[in-house]
Amino acid sequence: MKLLWFHLMPYTRLPDDFAEKHPSVWVDIDSRLFDPVVAHGLYNEFMDELEHAAEMGFDGVCVNEHHQNGYGLMPSPNLIASGLSRATRDAAIVVMGNSLALYNPPVRVAEEMAMLDCISGGRLVAGFPVGTPMDTCYAYGQNPSQLRQRYHEAHDLIMKAWTEPEPFAWNGRFHKLRYVNVWPRPVQRPHPPVWIPGGGSIETWQWCAERDYVYSYLSYFGYKLGKATMDGFWDEMKRLGKEPNPYRAGFLQFVGVAETRREAMDLYREAAEYFYGRCLHVDARYAAPPGYASEATIRARVRSQVVQAADRSTDKSAYGTPSFEEIVDKGYVVVGSPDEVAEQLRHVAVDLNVGQLMLLLQFGNMGRQLTLHNTELFAKRVLPQLRDLFDREWENHWWPKPLDRAQRALPSREGAR
Amino acid sequence: VSGPSERRISTAFGIEARVWSKGSGEPVGFLGGLRGLPRWIPFLDRLAEDRHVIAPSLPGFPGATGHQNLDDLADWVTATLDLLDAAGLDGADLIGASVGGALAAEVAAFSRATVRRLVLISPLGLFDASEPVADLWALRKSEVVPLLTSRPDLLEAFLAKPEGEDEIEWQIALTRAQEAAARLLWPTGDVGLAKRLHRIQAATLLVVGAEDRVLPPSYAKRFANGLSGFVQVRRLEAAGHMLEIDAGEAAAQAVLEFLD
């Protein structure tokens, strides 16, 4: 299986009374809480951590896109991915991803991702999320009733821009372009693997099956709650006659590794409570703009991540505030010794049938030292126990196909001299 | 309150719409507000005592489909003109409430001959960032009712599921109405109407609620100052944004006086 190291890039200095004093971590978060000097340190630490993870042998590094958000400091994941493309050698560069409806014209995504694929020598995974309501409808003012129509048009335009050799005119419903002719083009042919981060909508599953894309369920609420969604996904794949290749699916899991479970409970408590208490303090007023969820989705009661989290929502908060014991009991964060974590993650991977496992080993206000500790323990003592899973039975058709190592350029200051 | 008679019309853009009508005499059209017309209301019933009231449902609002085929203001105006034609309202007096008010004003601006006299009830369509319209789509559950009405009991009855309707489908229909309004007005409610108000020459009655918490009080003046024809402004006490619900009798009285 593939084990990927995912960074959300949270701001780590939200005050202790954040959830009491402030309405939301997202959309209208108080800008006076942001210190650019702190952020200077954080961005550099976070990129160090991603680069270190790649060196330690994780199969890929993942970044994603959020706007006006205190737990996600990457309005442009492509900027970070660009740095990672230079600073890493073999890891997949997984951009999870660009919210397609936010780019005008959407060929911007085709261009930037092609740049990343060229810089990295063909290591890019192209993630195409619709994006959350907070990011798309509130921060970026997109019309919730048009969001999915715009997303699908943007997708079709990007794929054609990557694969059509001749300049072409695009006379779409939302975009009119007389000359589409993307330069540069991606290294990977016909295009980089496409992964779709999604909630639990049945239309998304069907679309992933039809296009042969990876479906990634990026929940913050762990494998126990994720089970129902992944079961729904696999039932739908079976109905559509798709083989149950685990590499067709991605899943996100928070993990804290220590020598013992007790030590892990001590080490990761603060960071987890920071994440679930402060980072997920999202005002309920931004959770469900009308039209964001399709009527079929509402009808099927298959809910998007935020709406699902609203099971524990209050009038003021979309998520509520769980204790660390609850966080661990419910499987939001997997904690334990290396062997215990390996066993649990093996269970997660097999039970959910997920081959592309994305791990959050930095979360909340976890500092550099603890993050490196978590990452190294995982890389040295958990990862080797899981790496071979699925590989005998299944081929990963959705992994980047980079240039041969010998063909790939190395960043070199020597070369410049 | 006895119900209206109902018929269905089809127009371009794949729109299928319910048309409710009641009364006799000169026709007057009604384009509904933020939840459309989930049921017939006393305001329209009072009007129907003196006039032939005709209420076509706007796309996506209760009784009509097709909003997802409308992409911009030109589509919405075209669709509304089609509906008015099909409902027999071309050249008639026209009342529009809230989102329906924005469309009634647009129609009067783009197509002067379509609207004889215009009544705008708490009309949306303008936005000034220094004095913003309330955000209709970023609300906690507890905030919705107080924002829209001064009579929560009447609004609750207006939106209540009629007997025999499916609970989930009813909720979906009301959410669809919100989506349709958002499709036209997201994110601020500014559809560019300010640039076209001067095109409206029809005599116009503006009816606003003294307790409207969606539209700041100055918006009535913005409308009145922008229009080119005769303008009368009526401010109703004890009425919020959905004043045709909150103060149906007083609103109907004001409209009938103006149309006489």
XYZ file of C-alpha atoms in Angstrom:
677
model
C 0.000 0.000 0.000
C 0.965 3.616 -0.261
C 1.597 5.671 2.877
C 1.519 9.399 2.386
C 2.423 12.248 4.691
C -0.232 14.984 4.684
C 0.172 18.509 6.050
C -2.767 20.834 6.684
C -0.450 23.614 7.880
C -2.446 24.804 10.869
C -1.744 28.094 12.566
C -0.450 26.911 15.939
C -0.970 29.987 18.094
C -4.745 30.288 18.396
C -5.403 31.425 21.974
C -6.701 29.080 24.685
C -10.060 30.839 24.774
C -10.383 30.890 20.986
C -13.582 28.840 20.843
C -15.250 30.924 23.538
C -14.240 34.339 22.260
C -14.350 33.883 18.502
C -17.234 32.732 16.309
C -15.249 30.795 13.719
C -11.819 29.519 12.679
C -12.913 29.855 9.074
C -14.303 32.572 6.794
C -14.432 35.430 9.315
C -11.547 34.425 11.595
C -10.080 37.436 13.385
C -7.099 38.610 11.331
C -5.513 40.172 14.429
C -4.730 36.647 15.621
C -2.390 36.192 12.661
C 1.254 37.107 13.183
C 3.240 36.988 9.945
C 6.483 36.596 11.884
C 5.075 33.450 13.456
C 3.886 32.333 10.020
C 7.381 32.831 8.620
C 8.618 30.264 11.106
C 5.663 27.945 10.571
C 5.873 27.787 6.790
C 9.564 26.955 6.963
C 9.057 24.366 9.703
C 6.143 22.810 7.852
C 8.059 22.542 4.605
C 10.998 21.038 6.537
C 8.604 18.462 7.932
C 7.238 17.541 4.517
C 10.740 17.297 3.073
C 11.882 15.220 6.024
C 8.942 12.853 5.595
C 9.923 12.318 1.963
C 13.497 11.570 3.015
C 12.295 9.138 5.674
C 10.623 7.035 3.000
C 6.992 8.045 2.879
C 5.618 7.346 -0.581
C 4.227 10.799 -1.063
C 3.689 14.200 0.487
C 0.257 15.837 0.398
C -0.868 19.440 0.493
C -4.319 20.972 0.114
C -6.200 24.223 -0.418
C -8.106 26.302 2.122
C -9.079 29.955 2.283
C -9.527 32.305 5.235
C -8.857 29.353 7.504
C -6.926 29.147 10.775
C -6.058 25.461 10.411
C -5.029 25.531 6.787
C -2.433 28.085 5.778
C -2.345 27.052 2.110
C -4.593 29.215 -0.059
C -2.222 28.057 -2.787
C -0.994 24.489 -2.282
C 0.781 24.789 -5.626
C 3.321 27.198 -4.126
C 4.254 24.656 -1.462
C 4.204 21.796 -3.964
C 6.614 23.742 -6.138
C 9.129 23.946 -3.283
C 8.637 20.267 -2.504
C 9.166 19.309 -6.125
C 12.650 20.777 -5.880
C 13.517 19.565 -2.382
C 12.413 15.942 -2.716
C 13.656 13.246 -5.019
C 11.265 10.331 -5.310
C 8.151 11.068 -3.300
C 4.876 11.636 -5.107
C 3.772 15.269 -4.963
C 0.111 14.955 -4.095
C -1.837 18.187 -4.470
C -5.228 17.467 -2.896
C -5.911 19.736 -4.656
C -7.122 22.746 -6.552
C -10.817 23.616 -6.112
C -11.603 23.849 -9.794
C -14.516 26.275 -9.719
C -12.347 28.912 -8.031
C -9.997 29.403 -10.958
C -10.918 31.730 -13.771
C -10.085 30.678 -16.350
C -9.657 27.073 -15.159
C -6.762 26.580 -17.568
C -4.735 28.182 -14.753
C -4.964 24.804 -12.980
C -3.884 22.953 -16.128
C -0.910 25.289 -16.427
C 0.258 25.233 -12.806
C -0.154 21.492 -12.443
C 1.719 20.947 -15.694
C 4.497 23.134 -14.273
C 4.579 21.002 -11.121
C 4.696 17.820 -13.166
C 7.578 19.200 -15.226
C 9.534 20.501 -12.215
C 9.093 17.220 -10.318
C 9.844 15.037 -13.332
C 6.396 13.470 -13.445
C 5.686 12.937 -9.754
C 2.431 14.893 -9.523
C -0.933 13.571 -8.392
C -3.640 16.003 -9.497
C -6.374 16.373 -6.878
C -9.612 18.019 -7.982
C -11.883 18.823 -5.049
C -15.153 20.701 -5.352
C -14.067 22.461 -2.160
C -15.885 23.084 1.096
C -18.751 25.577 1.388
C -16.541 27.758 3.592
C -13.755 27.955 1.010
C -15.816 28.179 -2.135
C -19.138 29.830 -1.361
C -18.249 32.115 1.531
C -14.544 32.976 1.227
C -14.515 32.963 -2.579
C -18.110 34.059 -3.183
C -18.977 31.200 -5.530
C -22.654 30.577 -6.115
C -23.564 27.336 -4.298
C -26.217 26.571 -6.889
C -23.671 26.773 -9.723
C -20.626 25.357 -7.942
C -20.880 21.781 -9.234
C -21.855 22.838 -12.748
C -18.792 25.100 -12.832
C -16.608 22.372 -11.306
C -17.559 19.890 -14.017
C -17.033 22.378 -16.818
C -13.627 23.308 -15.393
C -12.687 19.631 -15.147
C -13.649 18.954 -18.763
C -11.733 22.002 -19.917
C -8.567 21.071 -17.970
C -8.562 17.484 -19.235
C -8.987 18.645 -22.797
C -6.277 21.266 -22.323
C -3.873 18.519 -21.176
C -4.697 16.032 -23.907
C -5.673 17.961 -27.049
C -2.586 18.606 -29.196
C -4.114 21.419 -31.252
C -5.194 24.836 -29.971
C -8.963 24.756 -29.497
C -11.847 27.120 -28.749
C -13.874 26.536 -25.594
C -17.421 27.824 -25.762
C -18.647 26.555 -22.409
C -21.587 27.522 -20.311
C -19.463 29.534 -17.912
C -16.178 30.020 -19.750
C -15.539 31.333 -23.247
C -11.979 31.020 -24.503
C -11.040 31.520 -28.139
C -7.588 29.916 -27.866
C -6.787 27.169 -25.384
C -3.255 25.917 -25.833
C -1.550 25.158 -22.539
C 2.185 25.550 -22.270
C 3.817 23.729 -20.512
C 2.277 20.273 -20.804
C 2.532 17.558 -18.110
C 5.361 15.006 -18.228
C 2.920 12.188 -17.484
C 0.926 11.023 -20.484
C -1.904 11.386 -21.125
C -2.098 13.274 -17.818
C -1.126 12.925 -14.128
C -3.268 10.540 -12.051
C -6.422 12.255 -10.872
C -7.642 11.851 -7.304
C -10.974 13.265 -6.192
C -11.240 14.335 -2.565
C -14.924 14.022 -1.774
C -17.564 13.803 0.903
C -20.063 11.002 0.697
C -22.066 11.921 -2.359
C -23.143 9.054 -4.565
C -22.785 11.200 -7.695
C -19.086 11.677 -6.895
C -18.587 7.914 -6.522
C -20.283 7.270 -9.844
C -18.269 9.965 -11.524
C -14.968 8.568 -10.136
C -15.945 5.123 -11.438
C -16.888 6.470 -14.848
C -13.643 8.438 -15.218
C -11.494 5.849 -13.446
C -10.274 8.308 -10.804
C -9.241 7.662 -7.210
C -11.898 8.585 -4.678
C -10.404 10.017 -1.473
C -12.473 10.421 1.614
C -10.722 13.137 3.603
C -12.570 13.054 6.886
C -11.223 14.416 10.161
C -13.323 11.901 12.007
C -11.359 8.727 11.539
C -11.924 5.217 10.331
C -14.902 4.306 12.515
C -17.135 7.023 11.098
C -15.462 6.666 7.700
C -16.432 3.008 7.480
C -20.033 3.678 6.452
C -18.944 6.038 3.689
C -16.299 3.662 2.335
C -18.740 0.745 2.475
C -21.164 2.852 0.459
C -18.403 3.608 -2.028
C -17.438 -0.049 -2.485
C -21.064 -1.150 -2.760
C -21.492 1.364 -5.559
C -18.260 0.169 -7.279
C -19.538 -3.399 -7.124
C -22.879 -2.340 -8.561
C -21.019 -0.621 -11.403
C -18.892 -3.701 -12.053
C -15.574 -2.173 -10.919
C -13.038 -4.507 -9.328
C -12.362 -3.829 -5.629
C -8.805 -2.625 -6.190
C -7.914 -0.840 -2.909
C -5.798 1.656 -4.815
C -9.014 3.061 -6.200
C -9.564 4.613 -2.758
C -7.777 7.080 -0.512
C -8.425 7.801 3.137
C -7.105 10.271 5.712
C -6.201 9.271 9.256
C -4.684 11.177 12.182
C -1.962 9.154 13.942
C 0.194 9.582 17.069
C 2.984 7.062 17.676
C 5.070 6.685 20.871
C 6.930 3.886 22.655
C 3.771 2.965 24.545
C 0.103 3.755 24.297
C 0.192 5.548 27.629
C 3.035 7.743 26.448
C 1.164 8.446 23.226
C -1.889 9.517 25.216
C 0.308 12.012 27.048
C 2.238 13.225 24.030
C -0.634 13.855 21.623
C -3.410 15.043 23.926
C -2.686 18.739 23.635
C -2.304 18.769 19.863
C -5.462 16.725 19.309
C -7.545 18.831 21.654
C -6.173 21.934 19.966
C -7.227 20.616 16.569
C -10.706 19.387 17.481
C -11.400 22.213 19.924
C -9.975 25.228 18.134
C -9.167 24.326 14.530
C -12.586 22.764 13.994
C -14.413 25.620 15.668
C -16.389 26.413 12.531
C -19.480 28.571 12.753
C -22.543 26.500 11.818
C -23.788 29.382 9.664
C -21.199 28.498 7.013
C -21.862 24.776 6.841
C -24.763 24.423 4.422
C -25.383 27.092 1.779
C -28.528 26.190 -0.207
C -27.679 24.250 -3.350
C -24.239 23.078 -2.211
C -25.544 19.566 -1.599
C -27.528 18.077 -4.470
C -31.089 17.057 -3.837
C -30.168 13.443 -4.579
C -27.513 13.662 -1.882
C -29.913 15.179 0.615
C -32.478 12.570 -0.276
C -30.065 9.700 0.149
C -29.037 11.219 3.472
C -25.495 10.718 2.328
C -23.953 13.740 3.823
C -20.894 15.795 3.069
C -18.182 15.942 5.697
C -19.380 19.119 7.314
C -22.983 18.090 7.410
C -21.982 14.741 8.809
C -20.015 16.460 11.502
C -23.128 18.467 12.200
C -24.471 15.348 13.872
C -22.662 16.751 16.861
C -23.180 20.337 15.865
C -24.704 23.053 17.963
C -26.325 26.258 16.789
C -22.966 27.985 17.087
C -20.474 25.360 16.040
C -20.581 22.929 13.167
C -18.482 20.374 15.049
C -18.739 20.589 18.847
C -15.734 20.013 21.118
C -14.787 16.432 22.006
C -12.358 15.430 24.776
C -9.150 13.551 23.928
C -10.567 10.319 25.359
C -13.551 10.687 23.016
C -11.232 11.577 20.122
C -9.281 8.349 20.651
C -12.300 6.153 21.458
C -14.041 7.206 18.282
C -10.934 6.608 16.219
C -10.481 10.217 15.082
C -6.828 9.811 16.103
C -5.101 6.430 16.154
C -2.563 6.338 19.008
C -0.263 3.702 20.413
C 3.084 1.992 20.214
C 4.498 1.358 16.731
C 3.185 -2.207 16.736
C -0.233 -1.177 17.995
C -0.501 1.573 15.390
C 0.623 -0.766 12.627
C -1.984 -3.291 13.670
C -4.739 -0.693 13.814
C -3.814 0.822 10.467
C -3.652 -2.615 8.865
C -7.164 -3.134 10.159
C -8.235 0.276 8.793
C -6.716 -0.412 5.384
C -8.234 -3.872 5.074
C -11.590 -3.045 6.619
C -12.088 0.091 4.506
C -10.210 -1.443 1.567
C -8.010 1.615 1.147
C -4.663 1.452 -0.627
C -3.722 5.127 -0.604
C -3.522 5.973 3.089
C -2.876 9.613 3.941
C -1.525 10.250 7.398
C -1.703 13.366 9.499
C 1.335 13.049 11.751
C 1.397 16.776 12.438
C -1.913 18.162 13.636
C -3.154 21.023 15.772
C -0.375 22.911 17.537
C 2.102 20.018 17.434
C 5.597 21.493 17.351
C 8.541 20.540 15.202
C 10.177 18.144 17.669
C 7.094 16.088 18.376
C 6.201 16.071 14.678
C 9.630 14.729 13.769
C 9.425 12.161 16.564
C 6.032 10.978 15.336
C 7.236 10.932 11.738
C 10.444 9.021 12.477
C 8.817 6.413 14.698
C 6.223 5.883 12.006
C 8.749 5.717 9.189
C 11.108 3.338 10.966
C 8.762 1.065 12.858
C 5.238 1.304 11.409
C 5.718 1.868 7.717
C 7.831 -1.276 7.123
C 5.031 -3.380 8.624
C 2.444 -2.025 6.194
C 4.292 -1.370 2.988
C 3.663 -4.754 1.353
C -0.040 -4.851 2.057
C -2.145 -5.310 -1.120
C 0.848 -5.365 -3.461
C 0.704 -9.030 -4.270
C -2.951 -8.935 -5.301
C -3.339 -5.501 -6.782
C -1.617 -3.086 -9.070
C -1.696 0.628 -8.289
C -2.845 2.119 -11.601
C -3.299 5.515 -10.020
C 0.289 6.272 -8.995
C 2.511 8.810 -10.788
C 4.788 7.531 -13.536
C 7.866 9.731 -13.255
C 10.796 9.938 -15.623
C 13.545 7.379 -14.997
C 15.655 8.438 -12.068
C 18.652 8.956 -14.338
C 16.674 11.318 -16.513
C 15.549 13.520 -13.646
C 17.309 16.797 -12.919
C 18.700 17.343 -9.457
C 18.523 20.733 -7.806
C 22.113 21.835 -7.910
C 23.768 25.020 -6.855
C 26.900 23.529 -8.362
C 25.240 23.433 -11.758
C 24.471 27.146 -11.527
C 28.108 27.932 -10.993
C -59.415 31.541 3.031
C -60.560 29.567 0.017
C -57.878 28.394 -2.361
C -56.998 29.736 -5.802
C -57.509 27.886 -9.050
C -54.393 26.269 -10.441
C -52.980 25.611 -13.887
C -49.547 24.704 -15.205
C -47.516 26.387 -17.911
C -44.314 25.434 -19.740
C -41.829 27.926 -21.094
C -38.304 27.991 -22.517
C -35.326 26.903 -20.353
C -37.285 23.769 -19.405
C -39.405 25.669 -16.925
C -42.636 24.100 -15.711
C -44.552 26.461 -13.458
C -47.696 26.481 -11.404
C -49.985 29.497 -11.864
C -52.420 30.310 -9.114
C -55.256 32.731 -9.769
C -58.279 34.024 -7.954
C -60.794 36.842 -8.292
C -62.075 38.822 -11.210
C -61.558 42.212 -12.730
C -58.307 43.695 -13.900
C -55.385 41.271 -13.647
C -52.530 41.907 -11.243
C -49.471 39.672 -11.132
C -47.591 38.560 -8.026
C -43.984 37.288 -7.902
C -43.293 35.724 -4.520
C -40.587 36.315 -1.939
C -37.762 34.300 -0.385
C -39.718 31.054 0.041
C -42.022 31.633 -2.921
C -45.614 30.647 -2.289
C -45.709 27.313 -0.484
C -49.383 28.089 0.139
C -52.035 30.706 -0.694
C -51.924 33.676 1.698
C -54.440 36.159 3.153
C -52.603 39.055 1.452
C -53.442 37.658 -1.989
C -56.920 36.661 -0.897
C -57.696 40.231 0.113
C -56.385 41.506 -3.247
C -58.558 38.933 -5.019
C -61.673 40.547 -3.562
C -61.088 43.498 -5.902
C -58.766 42.212 -8.619
C -57.911 39.155 -10.677
C -54.764 37.972 -8.879
C -52.403 35.803 -10.951
C -49.324 34.319 -9.267
C -46.916 32.327 -11.451
C -44.213 30.483 -9.481
C -40.693 31.592 -10.262
C -38.200 28.872 -11.336
C -37.076 26.743 -8.382
C -39.680 28.149 -6.005
C -42.585 25.964 -4.798
C -44.576 24.882 -7.828
C -41.885 25.444 -10.457
C -38.672 23.879 -11.748
C -35.872 24.979 -14.030
C -33.750 27.312 -11.896
C -30.653 25.210 -12.526
C -30.888 26.110 -16.200
C -30.624 29.843 -15.484
C -27.041 31.077 -15.370
C -27.172 34.847 -15.284
C -29.453 37.830 -15.010
C -30.318 37.776 -18.725
C -31.591 34.204 -18.289
C -33.654 35.137 -15.236
C -35.209 38.170 -16.905
C -35.991 36.185 -20.040
C -37.545 33.407 -17.974
C -39.641 35.891 -16.004
C -40.855 37.607 -19.172
C -41.805 34.187 -20.582
C -43.719 33.356 -17.407
C -45.581 36.675 -17.394
C -46.547 36.172 -21.040
C -47.724 32.619 -20.460
C -49.655 33.602 -17.341
C -51.519 36.358 -19.234
C -49.773 39.164 -17.384
C -48.081 40.993 -20.252
C -48.903 44.686 -19.775
C -50.617 44.128 -16.419
C -49.927 45.602 -13.004
C -47.185 43.644 -11.252
C -46.333 43.093 -7.588
C -43.001 41.580 -6.554
C -41.828 40.737 -3.033
C -38.178 40.529 -1.968
C -36.458 38.325 -4.581
C -39.610 38.590 -6.694
C -39.336 42.368 -6.254
C -35.843 42.356 -7.745
C -37.150 40.460 -10.770
C -40.264 42.625 -11.127
C -38.033 45.718 -11.141
C -35.662 44.159 -13.683
C -38.540 43.248 -15.966
C -39.933 46.797 -15.722
C -36.490 48.200 -16.550
C -35.723 45.916 -19.486
C -39.238 45.811 -20.933
C -41.253 48.913 -20.104
C -44.385 47.764 -21.918
C -44.595 44.588 -19.837
C -45.431 46.355 -16.572
C -48.276 48.843 -16.229
C -47.939 49.802 -12.585
C -45.321 48.316 -10.299
C -45.507 47.384 -6.617
C -42.246 46.487 -4.907
C -42.517 44.866 -1.472
C -39.196 44.831 0.447
C -37.374 44.536 -2.884
C -33.889 43.034 -3.099
C -31.476 43.753 -5.952
C -29.339 46.583 -4.560
C -26.298 46.408 -2.288
C -24.111 49.025 -0.684
C -21.111 47.669 1.239
C -21.195 50.648 3.610
C -24.712 49.668 4.648
C -25.044 46.027 3.662
C -28.152 43.937 3.174
C -28.218 41.045 5.686
C -26.582 37.811 4.533
C -29.587 35.575 3.902
C -27.494 32.420 3.502
C -25.055 32.544 6.413
C -27.438 32.075 9.288
C -27.537 29.900 12.336
C -30.827 28.036 12.552
C -32.027 30.228 15.390
C -31.395 33.398 13.372
C -33.543 32.693 10.309
C -37.028 33.392 11.634
C -36.197 36.610 13.577
C -34.392 37.951 10.514
C -37.293 37.414 8.141
C -40.377 38.215 10.152
C -41.919 40.077 13.051
C -44.601 37.400 13.257
C -42.879 34.031 13.786
C -46.268 32.371 14.283
C -47.478 33.471 10.843
C -44.215 32.513 9.129
C -44.296 29.092 10.756
C -47.834 28.530 9.510
C -46.841 29.787 6.036
C -44.014 27.243 5.801
C -45.719 24.336 7.590
C -45.959 21.066 5.698
C -49.446 20.664 4.233
C -51.228 17.455 5.085
C -50.402 14.652 2.697
C -47.011 16.063 1.677
C -43.869 14.015 2.306
C -41.768 15.511 5.113
C -38.396 15.135 3.350
C -39.708 16.330 -0.006
C -41.297 19.351 1.666
C -37.992 20.296 3.306
C -36.238 19.810 -0.017
C -38.786 22.071 -1.739
C -38.173 24.843 0.806
C -34.402 24.411 0.504
C -34.776 24.529 -3.277
C -36.527 27.890 -2.936
C -33.561 29.177 -0.972
C -31.211 27.791 -3.595
C -33.178 29.490 -6.376
C -32.979 32.843 -4.580
C -29.262 32.285 -3.991
C -28.749 31.338 -7.629
C -29.978 34.775 -8.648
C -28.656 36.860 -5.754
C -25.503 35.182 -4.345
C -23.441 36.494 -2.638
C -24.605 40.060 -1.944
C -27.959 40.471 -3.665
C -26.551 43.028 -6.101
C -27.777 42.087 -9.569
C -26.764 45.379 -11.142
C -30.247 46.857 -10.831
C -28.861 50.203 -9.648
C -27.608 50.796 -13.190
C -31.088 50.219 -14.637
C -33.493 51.806 -12.143
C -33.739 54.916 -14.308
C -35.268 52.781 -17.052
C -38.335 52.152 -14.889
C -41.047 54.664 -15.841
C -44.032 52.758 -14.456
C -45.766 54.376 -11.500
C -44.339 52.511 -8.531
C -45.441 51.779 -4.988
C -42.681 50.781 -2.566
C -43.927 48.957 0.504
C -41.425 48.416 3.297
C -41.641 46.998 6.805
C -40.675 49.219 9.711
C -39.077 46.136 11.276
C -37.315 44.801 8.170
C -34.016 43.331 9.400
C -32.835 42.295 5.929
C -32.951 45.651 4.137
C -31.570 48.760 5.868
C -34.162 51.594 5.918
C -32.198 53.683 3.414
C -32.819 51.160 0.636
C -36.387 52.420 0.094
C -34.904 55.849 -0.591
C -32.283 54.373 -2.911
C -35.055 52.774 -4.940
C -37.294 55.851 -4.852
C -34.487 58.188 -5.926
C -33.455 55.922 -8.766
C -36.846 55.450 -10.418
C -37.965 57.772 -13.237
C -41.742 57.667 -12.822
C -44.215 58.479 -10.054
C -43.162 56.883 -6.755
C -45.048 56.376 -3.533
C -43.456 54.849 -0.420
C -45.547 53.134 2.266
C -43.960 52.026 5.505
C -45.929 49.440 7.464
C -45.605 49.240 11.244
C -45.103 45.889 13.006
C -43.924 44.307 9.769
C -40.591 42.671 8.945
C -39.003 41.714 5.631
C -41.779 39.284 4.696
C -44.382 41.959 5.277
C -46.955 40.341 2.991
C -47.028 37.607 5.657
C -46.559 39.821 8.712
C -49.140 42.446 7.776
C -51.124 40.951 4.912
C -54.260 43.048 5.418
C -52.430 46.381 5.697
C -50.198 45.502 2.745
C -53.187 44.553 0.585
C -54.933 47.769 1.584
C -51.903 49.840 0.564
C -51.637 48.028 -2.769
C -55.357 48.398 -3.578
C -55.304 52.112 -2.720
C -52.330 52.607 -5.002
C -53.815 50.622 -7.878
C -57.116 52.498 -7.592
